[in-house]
CSV table of N, CA and C in Angstrom, one decimal:
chain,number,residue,atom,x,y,z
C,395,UNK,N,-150.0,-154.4,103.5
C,395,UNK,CA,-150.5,-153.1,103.2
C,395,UNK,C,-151.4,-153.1,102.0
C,396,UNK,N,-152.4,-152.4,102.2
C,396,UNK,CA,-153.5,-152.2,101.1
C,396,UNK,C,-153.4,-150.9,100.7
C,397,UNK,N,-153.3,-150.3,99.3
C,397,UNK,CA,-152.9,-149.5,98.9
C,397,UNK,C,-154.2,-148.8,97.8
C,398,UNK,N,-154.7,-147.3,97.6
C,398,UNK,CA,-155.3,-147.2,97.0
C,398,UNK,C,-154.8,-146.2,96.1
C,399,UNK,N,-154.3,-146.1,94.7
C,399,UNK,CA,-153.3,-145.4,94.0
C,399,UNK,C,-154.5,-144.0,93.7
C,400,UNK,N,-153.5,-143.1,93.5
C,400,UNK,CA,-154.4,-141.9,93.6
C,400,UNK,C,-155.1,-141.8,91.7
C,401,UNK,N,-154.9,-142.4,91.3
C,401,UNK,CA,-155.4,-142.7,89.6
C,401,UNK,C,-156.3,-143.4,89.5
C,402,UNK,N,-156.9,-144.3,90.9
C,402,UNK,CA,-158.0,-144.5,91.0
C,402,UNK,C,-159.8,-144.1,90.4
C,403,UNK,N,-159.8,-144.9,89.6
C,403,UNK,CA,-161.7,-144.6,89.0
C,403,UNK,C,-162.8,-143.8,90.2
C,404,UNK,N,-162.7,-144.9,91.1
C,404,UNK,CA,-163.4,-145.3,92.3
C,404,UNK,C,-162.7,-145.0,93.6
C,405,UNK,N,-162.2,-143.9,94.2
C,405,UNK,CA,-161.2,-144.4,95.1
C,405,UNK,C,-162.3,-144.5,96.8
C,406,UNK,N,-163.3,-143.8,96.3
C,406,UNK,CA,-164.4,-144.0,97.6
C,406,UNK,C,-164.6,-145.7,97.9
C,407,UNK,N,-164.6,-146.1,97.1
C,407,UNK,CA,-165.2,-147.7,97.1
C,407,UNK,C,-164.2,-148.4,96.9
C,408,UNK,N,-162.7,-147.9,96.7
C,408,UNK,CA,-161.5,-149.3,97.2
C,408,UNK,C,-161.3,-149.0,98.6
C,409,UNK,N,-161.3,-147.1,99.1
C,409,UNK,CA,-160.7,-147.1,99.9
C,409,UNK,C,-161.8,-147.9,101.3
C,410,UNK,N,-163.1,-148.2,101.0
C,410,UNK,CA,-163.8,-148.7,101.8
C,410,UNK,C,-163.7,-150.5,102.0
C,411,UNK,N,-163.4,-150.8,100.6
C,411,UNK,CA,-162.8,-152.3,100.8
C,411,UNK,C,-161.6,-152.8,101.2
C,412,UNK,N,-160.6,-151.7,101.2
C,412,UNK,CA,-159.6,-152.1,102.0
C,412,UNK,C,-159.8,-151.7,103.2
C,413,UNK,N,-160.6,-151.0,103.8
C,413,UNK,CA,-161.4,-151.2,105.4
C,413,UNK,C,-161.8,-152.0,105.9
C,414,UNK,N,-162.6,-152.5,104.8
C,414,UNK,CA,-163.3,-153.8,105.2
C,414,UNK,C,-162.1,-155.1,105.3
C,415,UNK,N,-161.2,-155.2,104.2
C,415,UNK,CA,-160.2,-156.0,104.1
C,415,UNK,C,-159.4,-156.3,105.7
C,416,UNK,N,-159.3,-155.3,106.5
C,416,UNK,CA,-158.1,-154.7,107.4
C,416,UNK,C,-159.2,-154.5,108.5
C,417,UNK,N,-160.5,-154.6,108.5
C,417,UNK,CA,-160.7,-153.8,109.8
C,417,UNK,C,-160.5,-156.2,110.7
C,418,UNK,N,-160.9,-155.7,112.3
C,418,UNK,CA,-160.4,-156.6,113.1
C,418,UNK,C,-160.6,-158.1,112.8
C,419,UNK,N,-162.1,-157.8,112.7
C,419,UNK,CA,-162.9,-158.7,112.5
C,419,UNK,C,-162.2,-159.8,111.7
C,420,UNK,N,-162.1,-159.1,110.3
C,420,UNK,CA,-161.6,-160.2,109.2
C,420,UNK,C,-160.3,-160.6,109.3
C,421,UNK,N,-159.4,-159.2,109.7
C,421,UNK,CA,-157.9,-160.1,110.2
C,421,UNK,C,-158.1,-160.8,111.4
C,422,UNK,N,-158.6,-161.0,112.0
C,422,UNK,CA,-158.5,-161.9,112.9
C,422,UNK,C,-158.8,-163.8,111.7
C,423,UNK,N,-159.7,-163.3,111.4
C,423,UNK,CA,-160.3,-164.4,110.7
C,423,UNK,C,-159.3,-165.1,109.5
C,424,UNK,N,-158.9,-164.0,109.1
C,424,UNK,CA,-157.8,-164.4,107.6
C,424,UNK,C,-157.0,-165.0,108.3
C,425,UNK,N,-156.1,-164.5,109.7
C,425,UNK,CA,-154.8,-164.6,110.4
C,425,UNK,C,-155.2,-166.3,111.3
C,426,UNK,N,-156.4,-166.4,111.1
C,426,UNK,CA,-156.9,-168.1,111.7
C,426,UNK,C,-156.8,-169.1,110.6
C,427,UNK,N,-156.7,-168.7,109.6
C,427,UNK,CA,-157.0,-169.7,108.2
C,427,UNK,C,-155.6,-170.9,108.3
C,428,UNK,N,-156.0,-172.1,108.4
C,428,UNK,CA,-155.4,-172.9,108.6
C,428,UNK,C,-153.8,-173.0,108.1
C,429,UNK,N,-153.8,-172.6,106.2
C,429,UNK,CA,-152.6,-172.2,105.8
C,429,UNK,C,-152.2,-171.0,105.4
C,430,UNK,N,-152.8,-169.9,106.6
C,430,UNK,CA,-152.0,-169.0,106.6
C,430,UNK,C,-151.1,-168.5,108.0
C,431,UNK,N,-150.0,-168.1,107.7
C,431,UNK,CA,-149.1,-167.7,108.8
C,431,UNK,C,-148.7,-166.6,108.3
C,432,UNK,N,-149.9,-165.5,109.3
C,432,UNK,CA,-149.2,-164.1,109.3
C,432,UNK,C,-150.1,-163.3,110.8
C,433,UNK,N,-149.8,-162.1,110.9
C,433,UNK,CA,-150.4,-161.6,112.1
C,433,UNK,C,-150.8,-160.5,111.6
C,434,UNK,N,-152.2,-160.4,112.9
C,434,UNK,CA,-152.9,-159.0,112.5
C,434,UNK,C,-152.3,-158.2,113.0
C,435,UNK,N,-152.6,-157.0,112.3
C,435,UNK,CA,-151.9,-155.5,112.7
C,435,UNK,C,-152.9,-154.8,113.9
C,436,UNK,N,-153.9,-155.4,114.4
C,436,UNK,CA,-155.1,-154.6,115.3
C,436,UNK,C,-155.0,-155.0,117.0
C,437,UNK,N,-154.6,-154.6,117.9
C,437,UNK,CA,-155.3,-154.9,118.9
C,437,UNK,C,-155.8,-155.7,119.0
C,438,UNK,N,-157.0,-155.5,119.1
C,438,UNK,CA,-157.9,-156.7,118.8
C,438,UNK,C,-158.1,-157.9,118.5
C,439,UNK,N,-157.4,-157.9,117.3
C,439,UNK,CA,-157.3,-158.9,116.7
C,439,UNK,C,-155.9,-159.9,117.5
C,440,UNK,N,-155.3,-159.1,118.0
C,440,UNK,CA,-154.1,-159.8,119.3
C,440,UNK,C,-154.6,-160.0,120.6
C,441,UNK,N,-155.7,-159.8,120.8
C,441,UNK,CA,-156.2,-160.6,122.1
C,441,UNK,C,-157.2,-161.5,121.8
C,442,UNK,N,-157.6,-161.9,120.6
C,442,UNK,CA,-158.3,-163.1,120.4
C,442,UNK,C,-157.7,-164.1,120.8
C,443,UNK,N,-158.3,-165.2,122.0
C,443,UNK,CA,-157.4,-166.4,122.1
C,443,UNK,C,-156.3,-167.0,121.3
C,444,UNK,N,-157.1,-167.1,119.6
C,444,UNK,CA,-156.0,-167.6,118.6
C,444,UNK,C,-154.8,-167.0,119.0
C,445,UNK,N,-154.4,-165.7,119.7
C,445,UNK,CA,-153.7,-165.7,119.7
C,445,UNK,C,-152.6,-165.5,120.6
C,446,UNK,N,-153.3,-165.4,122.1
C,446,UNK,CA,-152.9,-165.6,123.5
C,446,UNK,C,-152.9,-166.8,124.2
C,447,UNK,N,-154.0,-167.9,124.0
C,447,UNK,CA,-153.6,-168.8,124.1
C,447,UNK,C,-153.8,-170.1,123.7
C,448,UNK,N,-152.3,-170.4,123.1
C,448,UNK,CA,-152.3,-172.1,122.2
C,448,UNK,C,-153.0,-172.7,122.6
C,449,UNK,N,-153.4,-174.0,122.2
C,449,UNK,CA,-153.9,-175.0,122.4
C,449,UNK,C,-152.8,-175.9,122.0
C,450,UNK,N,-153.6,-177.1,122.8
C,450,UNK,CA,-152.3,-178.2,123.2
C,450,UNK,C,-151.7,-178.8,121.4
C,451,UNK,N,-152.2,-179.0,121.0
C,451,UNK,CA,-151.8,-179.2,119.5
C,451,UNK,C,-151.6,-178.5,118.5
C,452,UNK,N,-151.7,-176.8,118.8
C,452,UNK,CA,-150.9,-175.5,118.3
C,452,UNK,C,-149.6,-176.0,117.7
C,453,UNK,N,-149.3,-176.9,118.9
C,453,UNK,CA,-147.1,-176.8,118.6
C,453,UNK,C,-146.6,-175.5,118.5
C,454,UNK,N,-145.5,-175.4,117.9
C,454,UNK,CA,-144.7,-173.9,117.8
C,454,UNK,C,-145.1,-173.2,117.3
C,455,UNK,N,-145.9,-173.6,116.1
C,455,UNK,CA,-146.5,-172.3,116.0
C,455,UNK,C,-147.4,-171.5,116.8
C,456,UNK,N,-147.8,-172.1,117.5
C,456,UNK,CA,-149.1,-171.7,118.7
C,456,UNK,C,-148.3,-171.0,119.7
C,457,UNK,N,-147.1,-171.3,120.0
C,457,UNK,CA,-146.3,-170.6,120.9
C,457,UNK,C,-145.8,-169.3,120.4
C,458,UNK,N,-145.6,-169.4,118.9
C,458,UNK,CA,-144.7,-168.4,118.4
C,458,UNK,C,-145.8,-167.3,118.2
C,459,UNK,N,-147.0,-167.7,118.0
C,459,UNK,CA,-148.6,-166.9,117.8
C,459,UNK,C,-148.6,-165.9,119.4
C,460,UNK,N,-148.6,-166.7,120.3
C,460,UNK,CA,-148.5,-166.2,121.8
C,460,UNK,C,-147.6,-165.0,121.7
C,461,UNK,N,-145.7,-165.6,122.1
C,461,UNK,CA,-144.8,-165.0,122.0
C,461,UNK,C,-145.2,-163.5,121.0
C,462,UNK,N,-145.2,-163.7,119.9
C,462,UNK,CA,-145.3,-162.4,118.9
C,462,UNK,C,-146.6,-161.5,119.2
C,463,UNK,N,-148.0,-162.0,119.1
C,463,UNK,CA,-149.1,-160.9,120.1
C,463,UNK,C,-148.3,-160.6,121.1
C,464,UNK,N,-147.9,-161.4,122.2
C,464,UNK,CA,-147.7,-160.7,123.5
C,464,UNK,C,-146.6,-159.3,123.1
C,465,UNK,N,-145.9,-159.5,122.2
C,465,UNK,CA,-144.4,-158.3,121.9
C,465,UNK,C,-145.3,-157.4,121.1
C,466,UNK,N,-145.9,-157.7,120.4
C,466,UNK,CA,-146.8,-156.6,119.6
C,466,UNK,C,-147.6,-155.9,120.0
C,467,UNK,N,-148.3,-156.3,121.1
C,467,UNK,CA,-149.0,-155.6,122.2
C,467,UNK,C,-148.7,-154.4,122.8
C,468,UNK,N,-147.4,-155.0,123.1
C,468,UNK,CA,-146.5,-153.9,124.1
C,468,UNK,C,-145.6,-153.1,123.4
C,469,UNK,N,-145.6,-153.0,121.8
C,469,UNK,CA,-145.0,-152.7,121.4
C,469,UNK,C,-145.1,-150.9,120.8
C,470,UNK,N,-144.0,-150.2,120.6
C,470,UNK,CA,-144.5,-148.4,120.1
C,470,UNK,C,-144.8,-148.6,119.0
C,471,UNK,N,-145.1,-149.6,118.2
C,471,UNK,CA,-146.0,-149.7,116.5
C,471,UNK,C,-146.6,-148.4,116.2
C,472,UNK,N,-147.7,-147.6,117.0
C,472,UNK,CA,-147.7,-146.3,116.6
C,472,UNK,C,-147.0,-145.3,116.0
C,473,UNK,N,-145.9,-145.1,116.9
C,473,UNK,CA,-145.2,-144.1,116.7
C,473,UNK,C,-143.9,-144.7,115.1
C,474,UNK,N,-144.0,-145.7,115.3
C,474,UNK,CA,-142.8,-146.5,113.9
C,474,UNK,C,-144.0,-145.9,112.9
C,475,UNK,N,-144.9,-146.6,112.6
C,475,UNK,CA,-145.9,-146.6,111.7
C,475,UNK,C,-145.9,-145.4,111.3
C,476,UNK,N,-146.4,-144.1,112.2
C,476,UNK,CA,-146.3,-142.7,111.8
C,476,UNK,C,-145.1,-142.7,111.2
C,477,UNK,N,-144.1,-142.5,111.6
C,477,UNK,CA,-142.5,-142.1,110.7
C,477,UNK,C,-142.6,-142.6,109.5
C,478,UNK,N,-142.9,-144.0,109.5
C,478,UNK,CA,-143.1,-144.7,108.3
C,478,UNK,C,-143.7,-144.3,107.1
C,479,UNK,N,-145.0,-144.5,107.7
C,479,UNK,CA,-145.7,-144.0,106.3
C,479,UNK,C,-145.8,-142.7,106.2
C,480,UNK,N,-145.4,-141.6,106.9
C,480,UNK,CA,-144.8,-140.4,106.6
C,480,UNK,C,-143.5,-140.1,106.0
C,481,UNK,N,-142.7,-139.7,107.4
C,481,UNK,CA,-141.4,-139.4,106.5
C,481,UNK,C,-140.5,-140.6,106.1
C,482,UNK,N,-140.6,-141.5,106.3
C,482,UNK,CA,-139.9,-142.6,105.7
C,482,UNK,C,-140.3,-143.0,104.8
C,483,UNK,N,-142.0,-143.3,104.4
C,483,UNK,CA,-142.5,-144.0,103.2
C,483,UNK,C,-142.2,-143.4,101.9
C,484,UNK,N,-142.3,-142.0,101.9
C,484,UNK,CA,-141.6,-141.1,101.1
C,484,UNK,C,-140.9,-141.1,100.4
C,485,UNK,N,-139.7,-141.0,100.7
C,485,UNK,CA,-138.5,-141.0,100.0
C,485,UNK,C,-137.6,-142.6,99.7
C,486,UNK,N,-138.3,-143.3,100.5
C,486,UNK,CA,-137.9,-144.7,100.0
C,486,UNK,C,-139.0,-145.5,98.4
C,487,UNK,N,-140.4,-144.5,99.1
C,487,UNK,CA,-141.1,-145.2,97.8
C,487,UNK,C,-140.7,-144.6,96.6
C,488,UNK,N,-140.0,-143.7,96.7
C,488,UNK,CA,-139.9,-142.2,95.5
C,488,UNK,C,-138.1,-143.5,95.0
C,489,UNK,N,-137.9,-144.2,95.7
C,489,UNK,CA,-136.5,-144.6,95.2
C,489,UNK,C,-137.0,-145.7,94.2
C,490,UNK,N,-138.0,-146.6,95.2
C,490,UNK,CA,-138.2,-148.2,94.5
C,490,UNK,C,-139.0,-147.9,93.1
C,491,UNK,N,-139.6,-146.8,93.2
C,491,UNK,CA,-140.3,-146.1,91.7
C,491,UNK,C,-139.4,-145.9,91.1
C,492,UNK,N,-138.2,-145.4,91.0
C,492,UNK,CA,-137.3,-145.2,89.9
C,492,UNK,C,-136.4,-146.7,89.5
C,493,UNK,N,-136.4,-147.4,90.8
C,493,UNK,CA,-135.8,-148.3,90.0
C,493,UNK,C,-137.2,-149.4,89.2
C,494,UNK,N,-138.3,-149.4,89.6
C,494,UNK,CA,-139.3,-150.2,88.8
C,494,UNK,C,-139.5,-149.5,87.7
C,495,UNK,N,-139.2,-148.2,87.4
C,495,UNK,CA,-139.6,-147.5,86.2
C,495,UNK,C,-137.9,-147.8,85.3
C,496,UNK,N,-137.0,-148.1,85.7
C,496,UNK,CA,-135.6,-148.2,84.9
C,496,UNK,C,-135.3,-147.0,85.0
C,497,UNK,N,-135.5,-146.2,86.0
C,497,UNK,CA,-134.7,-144.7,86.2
C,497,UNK,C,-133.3,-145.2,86.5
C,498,UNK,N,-133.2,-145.7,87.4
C,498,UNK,CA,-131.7,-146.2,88.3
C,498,UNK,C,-131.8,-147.6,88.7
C,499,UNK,N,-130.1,-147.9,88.4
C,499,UNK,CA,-130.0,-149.3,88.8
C,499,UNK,C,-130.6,-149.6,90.3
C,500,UNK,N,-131.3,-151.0,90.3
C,500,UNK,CA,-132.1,-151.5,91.5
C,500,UNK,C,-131.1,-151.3,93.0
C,501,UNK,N,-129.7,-151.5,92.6
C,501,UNK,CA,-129.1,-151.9,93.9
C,501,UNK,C,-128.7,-150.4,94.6
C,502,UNK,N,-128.5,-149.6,93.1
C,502,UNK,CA,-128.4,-147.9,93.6
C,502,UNK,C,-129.8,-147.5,95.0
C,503,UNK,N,-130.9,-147.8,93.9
C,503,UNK,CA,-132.1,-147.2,94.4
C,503,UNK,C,-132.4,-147.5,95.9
C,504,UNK,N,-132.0,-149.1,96.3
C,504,UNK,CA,-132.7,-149.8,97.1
C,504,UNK,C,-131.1,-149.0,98.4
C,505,UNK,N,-130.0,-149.0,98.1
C,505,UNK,CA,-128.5,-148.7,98.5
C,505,UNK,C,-129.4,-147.3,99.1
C,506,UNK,N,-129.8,-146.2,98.6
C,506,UNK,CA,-130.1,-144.5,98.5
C,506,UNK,C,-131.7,-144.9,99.8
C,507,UNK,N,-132.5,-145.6,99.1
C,507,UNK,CA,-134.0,-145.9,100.0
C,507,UNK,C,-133.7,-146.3,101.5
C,508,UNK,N,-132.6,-147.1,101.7
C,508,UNK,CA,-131.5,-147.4,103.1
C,508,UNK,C,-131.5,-146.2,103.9
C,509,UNK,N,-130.4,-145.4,102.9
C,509,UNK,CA,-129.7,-144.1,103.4
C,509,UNK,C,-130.4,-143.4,103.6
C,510,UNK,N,-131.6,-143.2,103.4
C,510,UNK,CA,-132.6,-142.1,103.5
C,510,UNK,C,-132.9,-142.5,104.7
C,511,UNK,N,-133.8,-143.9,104.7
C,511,UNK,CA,-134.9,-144.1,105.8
C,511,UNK,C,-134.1,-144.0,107.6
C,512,UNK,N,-132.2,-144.4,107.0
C,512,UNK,CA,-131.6,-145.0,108.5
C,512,UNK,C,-131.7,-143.0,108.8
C,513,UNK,N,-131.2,-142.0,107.8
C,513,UNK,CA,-130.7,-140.7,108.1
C,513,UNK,C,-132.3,-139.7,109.1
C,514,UNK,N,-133.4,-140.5,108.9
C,514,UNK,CA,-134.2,-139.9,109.5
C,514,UNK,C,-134.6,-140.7,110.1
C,515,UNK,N,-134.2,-141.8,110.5
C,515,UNK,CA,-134.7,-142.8,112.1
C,515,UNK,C,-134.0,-142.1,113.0
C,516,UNK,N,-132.2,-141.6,112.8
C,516,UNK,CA,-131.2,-141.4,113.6
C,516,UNK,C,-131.9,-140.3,114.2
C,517,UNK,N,-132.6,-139.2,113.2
C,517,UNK,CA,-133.3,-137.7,113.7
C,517,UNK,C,-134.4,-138.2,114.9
C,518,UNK,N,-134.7,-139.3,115.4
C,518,UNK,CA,-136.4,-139.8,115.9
C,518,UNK,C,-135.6,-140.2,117.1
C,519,UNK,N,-134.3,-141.2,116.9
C,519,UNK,CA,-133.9,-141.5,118.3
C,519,UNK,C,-133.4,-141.0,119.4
């Protein structure tokens, strides 16, 4: 996640470089970088070969590149993502803030950020 804090100088000109950071194109390209192992969050960027289909010398991770596009594809990511960075990002980030600020012990905060996020998944299922 690329984050632009609202105390931002500039927030027109991060919030456009983290576009640029995140739009397809580049994750496709970052997510090809020899030592890196991670996946794009775009469509797009999951039907690039790299990541449908291995090549003979991929090895496992070429399969596991396949396997993960193909589930991500088909996957409700939409609708998680909404809950998420709505009503769930909320009250979980409002926890890990108090424990980064020494409001509350870490294991309290992270214990409460749990309880919050499972008590409104349960409302969605």
């Amino acid at each position: 996640y690329i984050a632009v804090p609202v105390t931002s100088k500039n927030p027109a000109t991060a919030a456009a470089f983290a576009q640029f950071l995140l739009n397809a194109e580049n994750q496709t390209k970052w997510c090809q970088h020899p030592k890196v192992v991670i996946f794009p969050t775009t469509t797009a960027s999951l039907s690039d070969p790299f990541f449908t289909s291995p090549k003979a010398g991929d090895g496992a991770f070429g399969k596991a590149r396949q396997v993960a596009a193909a589930a991500a594809t088909g996957a409700k990511a939409d609708a998680l993502m909404a809950i998420w960075s709505g009503a769930i990002g909320a009250p979980v980030t409002a926890e890990l803030q108090l424990a980064i600020k020494g409001d509350k012990d870490p294991a309290q905060a992270l214990k409460d950020a749990q309880d919050k996020a499972n008590q409104i998944l349960a409302q969605v299922k």
